[in-house]
Amino acid sequence: PVFIGLILFAQTFWSPVEKLLSLLMTFNSRTNEFAADAFAVSLGRGEPLASGLIKISVENLSNMVPDPLYSLYHYSHPPLLERLRAIERAVAAQGGGQKKRN
């Protein structure tokens, strides 16, 4: 009876909690990836980072344009195009800040 109760608990009550925790962990991982990319850009390594990400994606035959909702839930890393757009924005913002100083 205890084993059956554990199985019922796991399937009925824990499953939705696990899905929510999985979504939160994925969101946290993706946020950390964007923060790491921004840090690389702040070190002046935005262009090599973008080039490296493209090479890795081509070698691994990754999906360049996954469904946004699917990738939001299942991918621990942001898709390549999202990362490249974020890197471009960060490089432009950094370059814009340097132009204002001169």
Coordinates of N, CA, C and O in Angstrom, one line a residue:
P1 N 0.8 -1.2 0.0 CA 0.0 0.0 0.0 C 0.9 1.3 0.0 O 0.5 2.3 -0.6
V2 N 2.0 1.3 0.7 CA 2.8 2.5 0.7 C 3.4 2.7 -0.6 O 3.5 3.9 -1.1
F3 N 3.9 1.7 -1.3 CA 4.5 1.8 -2.6 C 3.4 2.4 -3.6 O 3.8 3.2 -4.4
I4 N 2.2 1.8 -3.5 CA 1.2 2.3 -4.4 C 0.9 3.8 -4.2 O 0.7 4.6 -5.1
G5 N 0.9 4.1 -2.9 CA 0.6 5.5 -2.5 C 1.7 6.4 -3.0 O 1.4 7.5 -3.5
L6 N 3.0 6.0 -3.0 CA 4.1 6.8 -3.5 C 3.9 7.0 -5.0 O 4.2 8.1 -5.6
I7 N 3.5 5.9 -5.7 CA 3.4 6.0 -7.2 C 2.2 7.0 -7.5 O 2.4 7.8 -8.4
L8 N 1.1 6.9 -6.8 CA 0.0 7.8 -7.1 C 0.4 9.2 -6.7 O 0.1 10.2 -7.5
F9 N 1.2 9.4 -5.7 CA 1.6 10.8 -5.3 C 2.5 11.3 -6.4 O 2.4 12.5 -6.8
A10 N 3.5 10.5 -6.8 CA 4.4 11.0 -7.8 C 3.7 11.3 -9.1 O 4.0 12.3 -9.8
Q11 N 2.8 10.5 -9.6 CA 2.1 10.7 -10.9 C 1.1 11.8 -10.8 O 0.9 12.6 -11.7
T12 N 0.4 12.0 -9.7 CA -0.7 12.9 -9.6 C -0.3 14.3 -9.1 O -0.6 15.3 -9.7
F13 N 0.5 14.3 -8.0 CA 0.8 15.6 -7.4 C 2.1 16.2 -7.8 O 2.3 17.4 -7.9
W14 N 3.1 15.3 -7.9 CA 4.5 15.8 -8.1 C 4.7 16.2 -9.6 O 5.5 17.0 -9.9
S15 N 4.0 15.5 -10.5 CA 4.3 15.8 -11.9 C 4.1 17.3 -12.3 O 4.9 17.8 -13.0
P16 N 3.0 17.9 -11.9 CA 2.9 19.4 -12.3 C 4.0 20.2 -11.6 O 4.5 21.2 -12.2
V17 N 4.3 19.9 -10.4 CA 5.4 20.6 -9.7 C 6.7 20.4 -10.4 O 7.5 21.4 -10.6
E18 N 7.0 19.2 -10.9 CA 8.2 18.9 -11.6 C 8.3 19.7 -12.9 O 9.3 20.2 -13.3
K19 N 7.1 19.8 -13.6 CA 7.1 20.6 -14.9 C 7.4 22.0 -14.6 O 8.1 22.7 -15.4
L20 N 6.8 22.6 -13.6 CA 7.0 24.0 -13.2 C 8.5 24.2 -12.9 O 9.1 25.2 -13.3
L21 N 9.1 23.3 -12.1 CA 10.5 23.5 -11.7 C 11.4 23.3 -12.9 O 12.4 24.0 -13.0
S22 N 11.0 22.5 -13.8 CA 11.8 22.3 -15.0 C 11.8 23.6 -15.8 O 12.8 24.0 -16.4
L23 N 10.6 24.2 -16.0 CA 10.5 25.5 -16.7 C 11.4 26.6 -16.0 O 12.0 27.3 -16.7
L24 N 11.3 26.6 -14.7 CA 12.1 27.6 -14.0 C 13.6 27.4 -14.2 O 14.4 28.4 -14.3
M25 N 14.0 26.2 -14.1 CA 15.5 25.9 -14.3 C 15.9 26.2 -15.7 O 17.0 26.7 -15.9
T26 N 15.1 25.9 -16.7 CA 15.4 26.2 -18.1 C 15.5 27.8 -18.3 O 16.4 28.3 -18.9
F27 N 14.5 28.5 -17.7 CA 14.6 30.0 -17.7 C 15.8 30.5 -17.1 O 16.5 31.4 -17.6
N28 N 16.2 29.9 -15.9 CA 17.4 30.4 -15.3 C 18.7 30.1 -16.1 O 19.6 30.9 -16.2
S29 N 18.7 28.9 -16.7 CA 19.9 28.6 -17.6 C 20.0 29.5 -18.8 O 21.1 30.0 -19.1
R30 N 18.8 29.8 -19.4 CA 18.8 30.7 -20.6 C 19.3 32.1 -20.1 O 20.0 32.8 -20.9
T31 N 18.8 32.6 -19.0 CA 19.2 33.9 -18.5 C 20.7 33.9 -18.3 O 21.4 34.9 -18.6
N32 N 21.3 32.9 -17.7 CA 22.7 32.8 -17.5 C 23.5 32.8 -18.8 O 24.6 33.4 -18.9
E33 N 22.9 32.2 -19.8 CA 23.6 32.2 -21.1 C 23.6 33.6 -21.7 O 24.7 34.0 -22.3
F34 N 22.5 34.3 -21.6 CA 22.5 35.7 -22.1 C 23.5 36.6 -21.3 O 24.2 37.5 -21.9
A35 N 23.5 36.4 -20.0 CA 24.5 37.1 -19.2 C 25.9 36.8 -19.5 O 26.8 37.7 -19.6
A36 N 26.2 35.6 -19.8 CA 27.6 35.2 -20.2 C 27.9 35.8 -21.6 O 29.1 36.3 -21.8
D37 N 27.0 35.9 -22.5 CA 27.2 36.5 -23.8 C 27.5 38.0 -23.6 O 28.4 38.6 -24.2
A38 N 26.7 38.6 -22.7 CA 26.9 40.1 -22.5 C 28.2 40.3 -21.9 O 28.9 41.3 -22.2
F39 N 28.7 39.4 -21.0 CA 30.0 39.6 -20.4 C 31.1 39.5 -21.4 O 32.1 40.3 -21.4
A40 N 30.9 38.5 -22.4 CA 31.9 38.4 -23.4 C 32.0 39.6 -24.3 O 33.0 40.1 -24.7
V41 N 30.8 40.2 -24.6 CA 30.8 41.5 -25.3 C 31.4 42.6 -24.6 O 32.2 43.4 -25.2
S42 N 31.2 42.6 -23.3 CA 31.9 43.7 -22.5 C 33.4 43.6 -22.5 O 34.1 44.6 -22.3
L43 N 33.9 42.4 -22.7 CA 35.3 42.2 -22.8 C 35.8 42.4 -24.2 O 37.0 42.3 -24.5
G44 N 34.9 42.8 -25.1 CA 35.3 43.1 -26.5 C 35.4 41.8 -27.4 O 36.1 41.8 -28.4
R45 N 34.8 40.7 -26.9 CA 34.8 39.5 -27.6 C 33.5 39.1 -28.3 O 33.2 37.9 -28.5
G46 N 32.7 40.1 -28.6 CA 31.4 39.8 -29.2 C 31.4 39.2 -30.6 O 30.7 38.2 -30.9
E47 N 32.3 39.7 -31.4 CA 32.4 39.2 -32.8 C 33.0 37.7 -32.8 O 32.4 36.9 -33.5
P48 N 34.0 37.4 -32.1 CA 34.5 36.0 -32.0 C 33.5 35.1 -31.4 O 33.4 33.9 -31.8
L49 N 32.7 35.6 -30.4 CA 31.7 34.7 -29.8 C 30.6 34.4 -30.8 O 30.2 33.2 -31.0
A50 N 30.2 35.4 -31.6 CA 29.1 35.1 -32.6 C 29.7 34.2 -33.7 O 29.0 33.2 -34.1
S51 N 30.9 34.3 -34.1 CA 31.5 33.5 -35.1 C 31.6 32.0 -34.5 O 31.3 31.1 -35.2
G52 N 32.0 31.9 -33.3 CA 32.1 30.6 -32.7 C 30.8 29.9 -32.5 O 30.6 28.7 -32.8
L53 N 29.8 30.6 -32.1 CA 28.4 30.1 -32.0 C 27.9 29.6 -33.4 O 27.3 28.5 -33.4
I54 N 28.2 30.3 -34.4 CA 27.7 29.9 -35.7 C 28.4 28.6 -36.1 O 27.8 27.7 -36.6
K55 N 29.7 28.6 -35.9 CA 30.5 27.4 -36.3 C 30.0 26.1 -35.5 O 29.8 25.0 -36.1
I56 N 29.8 26.3 -34.2 CA 29.3 25.2 -33.4 C 27.9 24.7 -33.9 O 27.6 23.5 -34.0
S57 N 27.0 25.7 -34.2 CA 25.7 25.3 -34.7 C 25.7 24.6 -36.0 O 24.9 23.7 -36.2
V58 N 26.6 25.0 -36.9 CA 26.7 24.4 -38.2 C 27.3 22.9 -38.0 O 26.8 22.0 -38.6
E59 N 28.3 22.8 -37.2 CA 28.9 21.5 -37.0 C 27.9 20.5 -36.3 O 27.9 19.3 -36.7
N60 N 27.1 21.0 -35.4 CA 26.1 20.1 -34.7 C 24.8 20.0 -35.4 O 23.9 19.3 -34.9
L61 N 24.6 20.7 -36.6 CA 23.4 20.7 -37.3 C 22.2 21.0 -36.5 O 21.1 20.4 -36.5
S62 N 22.4 22.1 -35.7 CA 21.3 22.5 -34.8 C 20.2 23.2 -35.5 O 20.4 23.7 -36.6
N63 N 19.0 23.2 -35.0 CA 17.8 23.8 -35.5 C 18.0 25.3 -35.4 O 18.0 25.8 -34.3
M64 N 18.1 26.0 -36.5 CA 18.3 27.4 -36.5 C 17.1 28.2 -36.1 O 17.2 29.3 -35.5
V65 N 15.9 27.7 -36.4 CA 14.7 28.4 -36.1 C 13.7 27.5 -35.5 O 12.7 27.1 -36.1
P66 N 13.9 27.1 -34.2 CA 12.9 26.2 -33.5 C 11.6 27.0 -33.2 O 11.6 28.2 -33.1
D67 N 10.6 26.3 -32.9 CA 9.4 26.9 -32.4 C 9.6 27.7 -31.1 O 10.3 27.1 -30.2
P68 N 9.2 28.9 -31.0 CA 9.6 29.7 -29.8 C 9.1 29.1 -28.5 O 9.8 29.0 -27.5
L69 N 7.8 28.5 -28.5 CA 7.3 27.9 -27.3 C 8.0 26.6 -26.9 O 8.3 26.4 -25.8
Y70 N 8.3 25.8 -28.0 CA 9.0 24.6 -27.7 C 10.4 24.8 -27.2 O 10.8 24.2 -26.2
S71 N 11.1 25.8 -27.8 CA 12.5 26.1 -27.3 C 12.5 26.7 -25.9 O 13.4 26.5 -25.2
L72 N 11.5 27.5 -25.6 CA 11.4 28.1 -24.3 C 11.3 27.1 -23.2 O 11.9 27.2 -22.2
Y73 N 10.5 26.0 -23.5 CA 10.3 25.0 -22.5 C 11.4 23.9 -22.5 O 11.9 23.5 -21.4
H74 N 11.9 23.5 -23.6 CA 12.8 22.4 -23.7 C 14.3 22.7 -23.9 O 15.1 21.8 -23.6
Y75 N 14.6 23.8 -24.4 CA 16.0 24.2 -24.7 C 16.6 24.9 -23.5 O 16.2 25.9 -23.1
S76 N 17.7 24.3 -22.9 CA 18.4 25.0 -21.8 C 19.2 26.2 -22.3 O 19.6 27.1 -21.5
H77 N 19.6 26.2 -23.6 CA 20.3 27.3 -24.2 C 19.4 28.0 -25.2 O 18.6 27.3 -25.9
P78 N 19.5 29.3 -25.3 CA 18.7 30.0 -26.3 C 19.1 29.6 -27.7 O 20.2 29.2 -28.0
P79 N 18.1 29.6 -28.6 CA 18.5 29.3 -30.0 C 19.5 30.3 -30.6 O 19.7 31.4 -30.1
L80 N 20.2 29.9 -31.6 CA 21.3 30.7 -32.2 C 20.9 32.1 -32.6 O 21.5 33.0 -32.2
L81 N 19.7 32.2 -33.2 CA 19.3 33.5 -33.7 C 19.0 34.5 -32.6 O 19.3 35.7 -32.6
E82 N 18.4 34.0 -31.5 CA 18.2 34.8 -30.3 C 19.5 35.3 -29.7 O 19.6 36.5 -29.3
R83 N 20.5 34.4 -29.6 CA 21.8 34.8 -29.1 C 22.5 35.8 -29.9 O 23.1 36.7 -29.5
L84 N 22.4 35.6 -31.3 CA 23.1 36.5 -32.2 C 22.5 37.9 -32.1 O 23.2 38.9 -32.2
R85 N 21.1 37.9 -32.0 CA 20.5 39.2 -31.9 C 20.9 39.9 -30.6 O 21.1 41.1 -30.6
A86 N 20.9 39.2 -29.5 CA 21.3 39.8 -28.3 C 22.7 40.3 -28.3 O 23.1 41.3 -27.8
I87 N 23.6 39.5 -28.9 CA 25.0 39.9 -29.1 C 25.1 41.2 -29.9 O 25.8 42.1 -29.6
E88 N 24.4 41.2 -31.0 CA 24.4 42.4 -31.9 C 23.9 43.6 -31.1 O 24.5 44.7 -31.2
R89 N 22.8 43.5 -30.3 CA 22.3 44.6 -29.5 C 23.3 45.1 -28.5 O 23.5 46.3 -28.3
A90 N 24.0 44.1 -27.9 CA 25.0 44.5 -26.9 C 26.2 45.1 -27.5 O 26.7 46.1 -26.9
V91 N 26.6 44.7 -28.7 CA 27.8 45.3 -29.3 C 27.4 46.7 -29.8 O 28.2 47.7 -29.6
A92 N 26.2 46.9 -30.3 CA 25.7 48.2 -30.7 C 25.6 49.1 -29.5 O 26.0 50.3 -29.6
A93 N 25.1 48.6 -28.4 CA 25.0 49.5 -27.2 C 26.4 49.9 -26.7 O 26.6 51.0 -26.2
Q94 N 27.3 48.9 -26.7 CA 28.6 49.2 -26.2 C 29.3 50.2 -27.2 O 30.0 51.1 -26.7
G95 N 29.2 50.0 -28.4 CA 29.7 50.9 -29.4 C 29.1 52.3 -29.3 O 29.8 53.3 -29.5
G96 N 27.8 52.3 -29.1 CA 27.1 53.6 -29.0 C 27.6 54.4 -27.8 O 27.8 55.6 -27.8
G97 N 27.9 53.6 -26.7 CA 28.4 54.3 -25.5 C 29.8 54.8 -25.7 O 30.2 55.9 -25.2
Q98 N 30.6 54.1 -26.5 CA 32.0 54.6 -26.7 C 32.0 55.8 -27.6 O 32.8 56.7 -27.5
K99 N 31.1 55.8 -28.6 CA 31.0 57.0 -29.5 C 30.6 58.3 -28.8 O 31.0 59.3 -29.1
K100 N 29.7 58.1 -27.8 CA 29.3 59.3 -27.0 C 30.4 59.9 -26.2 O 30.5 61.1 -25.9
R101 N 31.4 59.0 -25.8 CA 32.5 59.5 -24.9 C 33.4 60.4 -25.7 O 34.1 61.2 -25.2
N102 N 33.6 60.1 -27.0 CA 34.6 60.8 -27.8 C 34.1 62.2 -28.2 O 33.2 62.7 -28.4

